[in-house]
Coordinates of C-alpha atoms in Angstrom, one line a residue:
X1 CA 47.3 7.3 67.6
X2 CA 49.5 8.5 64.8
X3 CA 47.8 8.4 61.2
X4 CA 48.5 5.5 58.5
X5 CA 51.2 6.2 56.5
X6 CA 50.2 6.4 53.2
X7 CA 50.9 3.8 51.0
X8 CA 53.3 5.3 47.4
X9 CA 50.8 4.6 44.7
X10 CA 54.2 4.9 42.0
X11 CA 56.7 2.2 41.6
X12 CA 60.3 3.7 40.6
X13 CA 62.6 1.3 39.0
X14 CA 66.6 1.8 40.2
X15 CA 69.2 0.1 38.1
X16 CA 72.7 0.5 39.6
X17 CA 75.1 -1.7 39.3
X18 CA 76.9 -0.5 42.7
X19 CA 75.6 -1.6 45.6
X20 CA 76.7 1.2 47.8
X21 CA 75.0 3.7 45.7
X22 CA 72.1 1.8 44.6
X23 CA 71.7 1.2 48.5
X24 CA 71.8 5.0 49.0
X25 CA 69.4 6.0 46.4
X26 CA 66.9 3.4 47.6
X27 CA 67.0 4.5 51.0
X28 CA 67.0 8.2 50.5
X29 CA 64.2 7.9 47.4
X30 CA 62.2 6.3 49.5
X31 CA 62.0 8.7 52.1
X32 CA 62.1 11.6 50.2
X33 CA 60.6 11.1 47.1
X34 CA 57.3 8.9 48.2
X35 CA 58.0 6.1 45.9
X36 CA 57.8 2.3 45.7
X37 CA 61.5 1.9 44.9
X38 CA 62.5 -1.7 42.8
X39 CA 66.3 -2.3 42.8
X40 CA 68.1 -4.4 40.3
X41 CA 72.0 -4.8 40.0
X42 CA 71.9 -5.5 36.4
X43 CA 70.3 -5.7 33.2
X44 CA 68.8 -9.0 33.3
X45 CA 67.4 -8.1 37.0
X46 CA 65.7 -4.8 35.8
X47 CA 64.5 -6.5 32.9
X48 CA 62.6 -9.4 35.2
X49 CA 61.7 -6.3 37.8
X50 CA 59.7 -4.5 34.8
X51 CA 57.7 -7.8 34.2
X52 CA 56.7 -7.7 38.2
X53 CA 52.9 -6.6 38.6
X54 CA 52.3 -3.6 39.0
X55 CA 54.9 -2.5 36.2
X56 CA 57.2 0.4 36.8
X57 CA 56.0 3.7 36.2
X58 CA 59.5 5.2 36.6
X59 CA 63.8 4.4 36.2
X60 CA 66.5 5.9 37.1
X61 CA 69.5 3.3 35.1
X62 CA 73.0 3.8 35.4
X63 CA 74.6 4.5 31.4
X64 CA 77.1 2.3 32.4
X65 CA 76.1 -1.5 33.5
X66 CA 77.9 -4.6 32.9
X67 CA 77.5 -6.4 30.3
X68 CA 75.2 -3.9 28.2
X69 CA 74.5 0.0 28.4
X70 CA 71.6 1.6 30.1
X71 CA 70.2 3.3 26.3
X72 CA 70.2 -0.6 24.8
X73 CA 68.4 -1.7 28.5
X74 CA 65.9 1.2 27.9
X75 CA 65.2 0.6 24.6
X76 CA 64.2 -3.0 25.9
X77 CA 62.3 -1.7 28.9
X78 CA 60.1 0.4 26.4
X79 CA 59.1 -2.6 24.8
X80 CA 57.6 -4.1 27.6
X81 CA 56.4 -0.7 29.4
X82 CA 55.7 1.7 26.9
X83 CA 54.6 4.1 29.3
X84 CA 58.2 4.0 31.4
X85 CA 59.3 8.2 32.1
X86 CA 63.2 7.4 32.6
X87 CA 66.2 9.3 33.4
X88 CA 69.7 8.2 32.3
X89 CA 72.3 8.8 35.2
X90 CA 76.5 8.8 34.5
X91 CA 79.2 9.5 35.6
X92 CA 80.6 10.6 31.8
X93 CA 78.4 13.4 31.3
X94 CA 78.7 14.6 27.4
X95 CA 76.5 16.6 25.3
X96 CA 76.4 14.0 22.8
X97 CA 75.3 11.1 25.3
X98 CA 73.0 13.1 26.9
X99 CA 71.1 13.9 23.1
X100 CA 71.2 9.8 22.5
X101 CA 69.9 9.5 25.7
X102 CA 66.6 11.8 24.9
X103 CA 66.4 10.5 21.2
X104 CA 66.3 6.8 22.7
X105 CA 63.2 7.8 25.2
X106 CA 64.7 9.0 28.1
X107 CA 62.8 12.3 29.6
X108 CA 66.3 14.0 31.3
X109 CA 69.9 12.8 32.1
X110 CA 71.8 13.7 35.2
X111 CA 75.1 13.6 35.9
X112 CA 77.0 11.8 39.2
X113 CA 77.7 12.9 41.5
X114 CA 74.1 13.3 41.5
X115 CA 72.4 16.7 42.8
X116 CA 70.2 15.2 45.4
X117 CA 67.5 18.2 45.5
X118 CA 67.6 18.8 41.7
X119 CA 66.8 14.9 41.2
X120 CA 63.9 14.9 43.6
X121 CA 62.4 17.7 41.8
X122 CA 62.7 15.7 38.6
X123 CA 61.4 12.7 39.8
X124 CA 58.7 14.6 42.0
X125 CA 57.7 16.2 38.1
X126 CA 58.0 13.1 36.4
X127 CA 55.2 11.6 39.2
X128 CA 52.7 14.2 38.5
X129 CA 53.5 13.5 34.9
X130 CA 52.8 9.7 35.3
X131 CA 49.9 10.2 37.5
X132 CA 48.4 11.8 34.8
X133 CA 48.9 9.6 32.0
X134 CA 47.8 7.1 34.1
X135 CA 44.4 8.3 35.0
X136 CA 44.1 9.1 31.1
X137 CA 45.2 5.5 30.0
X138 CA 42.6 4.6 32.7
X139 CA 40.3 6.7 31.7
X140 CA 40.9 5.4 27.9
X141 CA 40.8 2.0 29.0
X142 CA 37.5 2.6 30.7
X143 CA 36.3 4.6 27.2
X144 CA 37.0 1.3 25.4
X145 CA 35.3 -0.8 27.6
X146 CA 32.2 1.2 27.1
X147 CA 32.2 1.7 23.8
X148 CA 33.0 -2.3 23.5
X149 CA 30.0 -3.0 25.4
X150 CA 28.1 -0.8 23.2
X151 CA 25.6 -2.0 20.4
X152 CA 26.5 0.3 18.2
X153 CA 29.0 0.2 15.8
X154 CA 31.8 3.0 16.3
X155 CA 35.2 4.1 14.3
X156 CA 36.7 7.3 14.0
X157 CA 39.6 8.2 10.8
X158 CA 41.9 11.4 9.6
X159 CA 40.6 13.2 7.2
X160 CA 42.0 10.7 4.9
X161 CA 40.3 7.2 5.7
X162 CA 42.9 6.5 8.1
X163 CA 41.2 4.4 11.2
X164 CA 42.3 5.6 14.3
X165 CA 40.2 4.1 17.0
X166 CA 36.8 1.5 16.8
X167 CA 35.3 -0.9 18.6
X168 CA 35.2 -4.3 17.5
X169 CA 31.3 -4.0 15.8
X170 CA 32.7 -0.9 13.8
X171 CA 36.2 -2.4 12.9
X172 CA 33.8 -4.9 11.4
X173 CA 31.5 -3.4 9.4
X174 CA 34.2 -1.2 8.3
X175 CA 36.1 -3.8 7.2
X176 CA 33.1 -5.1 5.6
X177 CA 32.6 -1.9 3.2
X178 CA 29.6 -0.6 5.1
X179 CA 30.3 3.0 4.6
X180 CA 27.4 4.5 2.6
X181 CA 25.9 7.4 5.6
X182 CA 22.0 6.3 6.0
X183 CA 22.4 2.9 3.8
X184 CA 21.8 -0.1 6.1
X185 CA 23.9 -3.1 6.8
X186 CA 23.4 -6.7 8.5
X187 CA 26.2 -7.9 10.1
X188 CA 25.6 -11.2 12.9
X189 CA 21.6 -10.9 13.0
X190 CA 21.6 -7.6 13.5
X191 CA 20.9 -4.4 11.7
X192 CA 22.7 -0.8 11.5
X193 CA 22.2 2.2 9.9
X194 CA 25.0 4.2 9.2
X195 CA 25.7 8.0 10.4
X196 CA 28.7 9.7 9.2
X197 CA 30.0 13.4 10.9
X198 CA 32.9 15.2 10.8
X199 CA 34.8 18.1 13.1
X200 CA 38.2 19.4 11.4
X201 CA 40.1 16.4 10.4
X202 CA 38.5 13.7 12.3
X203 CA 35.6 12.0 11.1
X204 CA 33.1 9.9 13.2
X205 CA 31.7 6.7 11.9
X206 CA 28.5 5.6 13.8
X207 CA 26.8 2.6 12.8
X208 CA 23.3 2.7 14.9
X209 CA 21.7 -0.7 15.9
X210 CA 18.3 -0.6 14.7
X211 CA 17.5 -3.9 15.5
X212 CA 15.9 -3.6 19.0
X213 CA 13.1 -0.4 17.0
X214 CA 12.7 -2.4 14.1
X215 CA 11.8 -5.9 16.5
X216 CA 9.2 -2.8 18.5
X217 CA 8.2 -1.7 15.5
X218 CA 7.0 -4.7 13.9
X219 CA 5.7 -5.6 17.8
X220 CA 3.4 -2.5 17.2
X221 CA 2.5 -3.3 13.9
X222 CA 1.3 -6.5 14.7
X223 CA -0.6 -5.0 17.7
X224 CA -2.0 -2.5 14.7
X225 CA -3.3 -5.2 12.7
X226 CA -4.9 -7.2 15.5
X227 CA -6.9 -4.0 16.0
X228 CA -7.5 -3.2 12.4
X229 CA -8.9 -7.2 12.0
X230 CA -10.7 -7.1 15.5
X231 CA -12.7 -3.8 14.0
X232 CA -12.9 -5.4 10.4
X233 CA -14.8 -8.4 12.0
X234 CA -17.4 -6.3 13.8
X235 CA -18.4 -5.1 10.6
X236 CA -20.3 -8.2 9.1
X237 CA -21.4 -9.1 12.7
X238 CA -22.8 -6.8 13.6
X239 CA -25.2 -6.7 10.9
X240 CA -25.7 -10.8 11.6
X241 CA -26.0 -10.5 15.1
X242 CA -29.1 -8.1 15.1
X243 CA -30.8 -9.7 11.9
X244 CA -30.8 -12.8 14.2
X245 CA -32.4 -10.9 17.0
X246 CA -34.6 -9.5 14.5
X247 CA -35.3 -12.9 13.4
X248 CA -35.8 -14.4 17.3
X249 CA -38.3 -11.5 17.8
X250 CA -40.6 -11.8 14.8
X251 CA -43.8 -14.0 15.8
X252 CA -43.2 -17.5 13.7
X253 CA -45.9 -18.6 11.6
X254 CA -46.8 -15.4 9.8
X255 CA -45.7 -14.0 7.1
X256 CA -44.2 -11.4 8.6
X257 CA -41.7 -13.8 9.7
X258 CA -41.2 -15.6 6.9
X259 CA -40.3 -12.2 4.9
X260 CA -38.3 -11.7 7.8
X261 CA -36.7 -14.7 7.6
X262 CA -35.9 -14.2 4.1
X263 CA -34.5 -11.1 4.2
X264 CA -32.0 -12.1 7.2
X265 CA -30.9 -15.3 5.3
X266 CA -30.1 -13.0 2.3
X267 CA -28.2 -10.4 4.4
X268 CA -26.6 -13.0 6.8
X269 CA -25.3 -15.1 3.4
X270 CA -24.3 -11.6 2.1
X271 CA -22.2 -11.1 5.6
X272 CA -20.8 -14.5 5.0
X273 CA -19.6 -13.6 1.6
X274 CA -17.9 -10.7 3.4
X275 CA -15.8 -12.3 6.2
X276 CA -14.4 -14.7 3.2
X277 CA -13.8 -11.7 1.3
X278 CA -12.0 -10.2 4.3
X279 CA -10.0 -13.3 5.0
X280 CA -8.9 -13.4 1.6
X281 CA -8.0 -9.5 2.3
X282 CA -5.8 -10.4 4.6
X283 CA -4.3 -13.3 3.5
X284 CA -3.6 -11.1 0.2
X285 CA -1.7 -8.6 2.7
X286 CA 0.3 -11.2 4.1
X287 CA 1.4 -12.0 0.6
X288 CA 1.8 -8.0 -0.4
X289 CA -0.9 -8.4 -2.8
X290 CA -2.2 -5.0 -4.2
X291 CA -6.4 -4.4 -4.6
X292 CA -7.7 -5.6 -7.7
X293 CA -9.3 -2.4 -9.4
X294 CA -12.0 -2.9 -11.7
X295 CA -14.8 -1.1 -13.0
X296 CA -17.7 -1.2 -9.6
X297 CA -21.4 -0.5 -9.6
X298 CA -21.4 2.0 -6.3
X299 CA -25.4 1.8 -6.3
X300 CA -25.3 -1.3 -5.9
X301 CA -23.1 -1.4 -3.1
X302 CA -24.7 1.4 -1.6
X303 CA -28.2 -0.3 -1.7
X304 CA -25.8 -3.8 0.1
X305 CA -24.7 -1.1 2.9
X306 CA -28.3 0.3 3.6
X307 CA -29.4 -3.1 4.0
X308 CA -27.0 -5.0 6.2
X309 CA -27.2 -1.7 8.5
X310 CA -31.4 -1.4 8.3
X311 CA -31.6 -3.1 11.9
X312 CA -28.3 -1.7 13.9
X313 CA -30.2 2.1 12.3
X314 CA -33.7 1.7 13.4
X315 CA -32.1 0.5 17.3
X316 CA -30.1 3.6 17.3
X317 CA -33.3 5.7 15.6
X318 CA -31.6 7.2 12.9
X319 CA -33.0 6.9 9.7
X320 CA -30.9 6.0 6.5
X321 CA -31.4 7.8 3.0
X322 CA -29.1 6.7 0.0
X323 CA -29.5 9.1 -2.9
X324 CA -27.8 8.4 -6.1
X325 CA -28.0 9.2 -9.9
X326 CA -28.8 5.9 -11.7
X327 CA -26.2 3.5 -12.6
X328 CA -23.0 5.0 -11.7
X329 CA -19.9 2.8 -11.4
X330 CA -15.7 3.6 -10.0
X331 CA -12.6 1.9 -10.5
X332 CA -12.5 0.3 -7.1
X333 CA -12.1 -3.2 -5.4
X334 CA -15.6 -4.0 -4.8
X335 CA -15.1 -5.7 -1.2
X336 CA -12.8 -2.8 -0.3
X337 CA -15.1 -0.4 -1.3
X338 CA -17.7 -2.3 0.5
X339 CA -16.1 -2.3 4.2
X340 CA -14.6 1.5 3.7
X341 CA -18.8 2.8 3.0
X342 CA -19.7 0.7 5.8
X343 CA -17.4 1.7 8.4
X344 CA -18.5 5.3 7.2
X345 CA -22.2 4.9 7.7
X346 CA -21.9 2.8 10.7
X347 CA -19.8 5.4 12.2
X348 CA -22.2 8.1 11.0
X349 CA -25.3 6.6 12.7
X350 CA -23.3 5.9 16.0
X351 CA -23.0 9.5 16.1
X352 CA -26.5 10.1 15.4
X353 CA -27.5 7.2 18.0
X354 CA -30.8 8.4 20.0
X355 CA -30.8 12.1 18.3
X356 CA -33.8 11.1 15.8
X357 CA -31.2 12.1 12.7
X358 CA -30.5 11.3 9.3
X359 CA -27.7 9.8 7.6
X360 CA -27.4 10.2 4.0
X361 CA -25.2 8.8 1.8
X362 CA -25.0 9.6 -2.1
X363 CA -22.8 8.9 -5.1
X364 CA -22.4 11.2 -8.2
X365 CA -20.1 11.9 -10.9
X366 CA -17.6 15.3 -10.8
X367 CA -15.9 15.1 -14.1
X368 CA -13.6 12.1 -14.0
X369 CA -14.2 11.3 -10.7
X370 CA -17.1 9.5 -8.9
X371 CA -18.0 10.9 -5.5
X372 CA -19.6 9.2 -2.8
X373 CA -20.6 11.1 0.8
X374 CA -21.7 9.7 3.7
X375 CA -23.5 12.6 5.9
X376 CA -24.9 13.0 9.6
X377 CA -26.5 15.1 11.3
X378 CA -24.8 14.3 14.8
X379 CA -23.6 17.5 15.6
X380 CA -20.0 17.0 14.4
X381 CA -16.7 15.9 15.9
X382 CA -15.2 17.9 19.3
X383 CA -12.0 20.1 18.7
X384 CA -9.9 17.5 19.7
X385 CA -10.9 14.5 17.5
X386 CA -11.6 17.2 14.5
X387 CA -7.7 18.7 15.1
X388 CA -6.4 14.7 14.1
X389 CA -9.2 12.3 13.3
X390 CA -7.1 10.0 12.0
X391 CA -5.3 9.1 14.6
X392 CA -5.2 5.5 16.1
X393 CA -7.0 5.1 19.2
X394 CA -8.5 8.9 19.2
X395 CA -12.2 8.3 19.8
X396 CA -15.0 10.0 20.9
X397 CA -16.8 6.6 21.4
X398 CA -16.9 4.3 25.1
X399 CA -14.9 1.5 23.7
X400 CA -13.8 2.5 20.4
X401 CA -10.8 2.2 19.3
X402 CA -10.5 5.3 16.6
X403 CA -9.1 3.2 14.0
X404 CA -12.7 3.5 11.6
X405 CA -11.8 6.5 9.7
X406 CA -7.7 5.6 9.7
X407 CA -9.1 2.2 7.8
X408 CA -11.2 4.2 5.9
X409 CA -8.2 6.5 4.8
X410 CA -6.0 3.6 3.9
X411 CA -8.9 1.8 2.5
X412 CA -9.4 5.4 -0.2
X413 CA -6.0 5.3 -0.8
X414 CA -5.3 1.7 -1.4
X415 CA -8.2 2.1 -4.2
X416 CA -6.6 5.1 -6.2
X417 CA -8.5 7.8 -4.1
X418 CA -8.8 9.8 -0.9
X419 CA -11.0 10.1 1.9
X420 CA -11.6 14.2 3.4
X421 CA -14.0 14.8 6.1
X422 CA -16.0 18.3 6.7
X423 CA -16.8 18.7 9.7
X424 CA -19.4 21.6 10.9
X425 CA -19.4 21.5 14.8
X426 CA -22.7 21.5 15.9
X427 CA -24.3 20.1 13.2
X428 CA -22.9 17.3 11.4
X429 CA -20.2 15.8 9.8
X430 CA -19.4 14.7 6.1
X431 CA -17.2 12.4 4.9
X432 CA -16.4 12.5 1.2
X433 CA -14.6 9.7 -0.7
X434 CA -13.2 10.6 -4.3
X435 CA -11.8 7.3 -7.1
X436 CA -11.5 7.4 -10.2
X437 CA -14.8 7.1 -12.4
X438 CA -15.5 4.2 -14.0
X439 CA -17.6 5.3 -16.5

């Protein structure tokens, strides 16, 4: 069985306006030169021809057709296929027609009678020539669609503002006088930052759409602050919780109990206090509201921390110590300051739990500032946790979530001040918190 002919994947376009040469070149073209050949008698015929699907890639016109000359018909054909590689074929071959011909868009002129073999080598040239701007207006074509279905914004100019190619999102922020490199613009919902490089004379535009990492970013931070508040709420609970156990233990009708009972109503109003504080907290971050600093008696709240964490240290068998130089006070927000000692403590006799240790934590005055330190004896943090301790969800605990001592950072910092932790594996660790005194 004899193999498929292979279909000519190039369209030649023959204008001659006499029919027993036009019938010629069509037969012999189309043998030798492996081209689609379209015929046309005149001008108004080639002109319909180049509107036919798929248009021509190539023509050979007669200079001489009735009614109007094959330079005015190519000048017309250009407009509708810009991409046309024609040759110009007379029998009135002059130097000066032949330049016209070139200047008008024609790529070579040939004389009748016609050299067969040298036109099949032009036209067998000119193929490879139109082969190859077709892939590349294909392969532009398919570069525009890509960039198009970017989300990015894209436009590249001369060295001189010029805009040589965008895609629609970059033609409009350009337009829009977004062109300050790492400013960012809205444009439809959305938002873009802008990067701006240049190679030689051409200079990329690239508007970046931020707007997916900025929606994932805010997703995370709300994630973060469910955390943070989930932790913040275990804080007064947990005191309440085991004051109420302490409370359903202690045998009723003695005085035990009632001094029991008196000393859990005190801490569980305390705790109270504290969960409206901390809704107010955050209620106050919702509305970007900064701590109110004001002069804070740190015994005071010391003595507070001791006692809403008495029962949850005696379960764990650690004993508390708070040590302190009299009445000492720091510029602080006294319910921020609160919950940032807390979370240290609780954290210190957690690692201390069942090791028989001692947590101590102090306040005293170094020049300006006022020092408080919360210290265990729990034989430190492990390489890894000691290498980055303040990073979220790093813990050494079952459960934990390792944002403690990252609250109790931004809790320092909110306040004026700064949280640094010694740690001395092995043995303990201390955490030091340094504001401004108040005295």
């Amino acid at each position: 069985m004899a193999p498929e002919a292979r279909q000519p994947d190039l369209t030649l376009l023959l204008v001659e306006d006499d029919a027993r040469t036009r019938a010629e070149l069509d037969r012999i073209l189309a043998k030798h030169a492996g081209l689609a050949i379209r015929v046309a008698a005149t001008p108004e015929e080639a002109l319909a021809a180049a509107e036919v699907e798929p248009p021509p890639d190539l023509a050979l016109i007669d200079l001489r057709l009735p009614g109007k000359d094959g330079l005015t018909l190519l000048d017309e054909l250009l407009l509708k296929v810009p991409a046309l590689l024609a040759i110009i074929m007379t029998g009135y071959g002059e130097a000066e027609t032949a330049r016209q011909a070139r200047e008008r868009g024609a790529v070579d002129f040939v004389e009748k009678p016609l050299d067969l073999p040298y036109l099949l080598v032009v036209l067998r040239q000119l193929s490879r020539e139109a082969r190859l701007k077709r892939d590349l207006r294909a392969g532009a074509a398919l570069l525009s669609g890509v960039l198009e279905m970017m989300p990015d914004g894209i436009l590249m100019t001369d060295a001189a503002g010029k805009a040589l190619y965008s895609n629609q999102i970059g033609r409009s922020l350009w337009e829009s006088g977004h062109r300050e490199p790492g400013q960012q613009a809205q444009a439809e919902g959305r938002v873009y930052t802008l990067e701006r490089r240049a190679a030689g004379d051409r200079v990329l535009w690239h508007w970046i759409d931020l707007t997916r990492a900025l929606e994932q970013e805010r997703f995370a931070a709300y994630k973060q602050m469910a955390r943070f508040l989930a932790h913040e709420l275990r804080n007064p609970l947990t005191p309440m919780r085991l004051w109420l156990q302490e409370l359903q233990s202690a045998p009723p009708g003695e005085e035990q109990f009632r001094e029991t009972a008196n000393r859990a109503v005190e801490v569980l109003l305390g705790q109270v206090d504290r969960l409206m504080e901390l809704a107010g907290r955050f209620r106050a971050l919702g509305e970007m509201v900064p701590p109110s600093l004001q002069r804070v008696e740190v015994t005071t709240i010391l003595r507070e921390v001791e006692q809403a964490l008495a029962p949850f240290a005696a379960k764990a068998a650690v004993r508390l110590v708070v040590q302190t130089e009299g009445a000492l006070c720091a510029m602080a927000d006294e319910s921020s300051l609160y919950h940032l000692l807390f979370n240290l403590v609780r954290n210190a006799v957690e690692a201390s739990e069942g090791k028989g240790g001692t947590v101590r934590f102090a306040a005293r005055a170094e020049g300006p500032l006022c020092v408080l330190t919360v210290e265990d004896d729990g034989g430190g943090l492990p390489p890894e946790a000691a290498a980055a301790p303040f990073t979220p969800y790093l813990t050494t605990k079952p459960g934990g979530t390792g944002l403690g001592l990252l609250i109790c950072r931004e809790l320092a910092a909110s306040m004026g001040g700064r949280l640094v932790l010694c740690n001395a594996p092995g043995e303990g660790l201390t955490a030091r918190v340094e504001l401004k005194g108040g005295d």
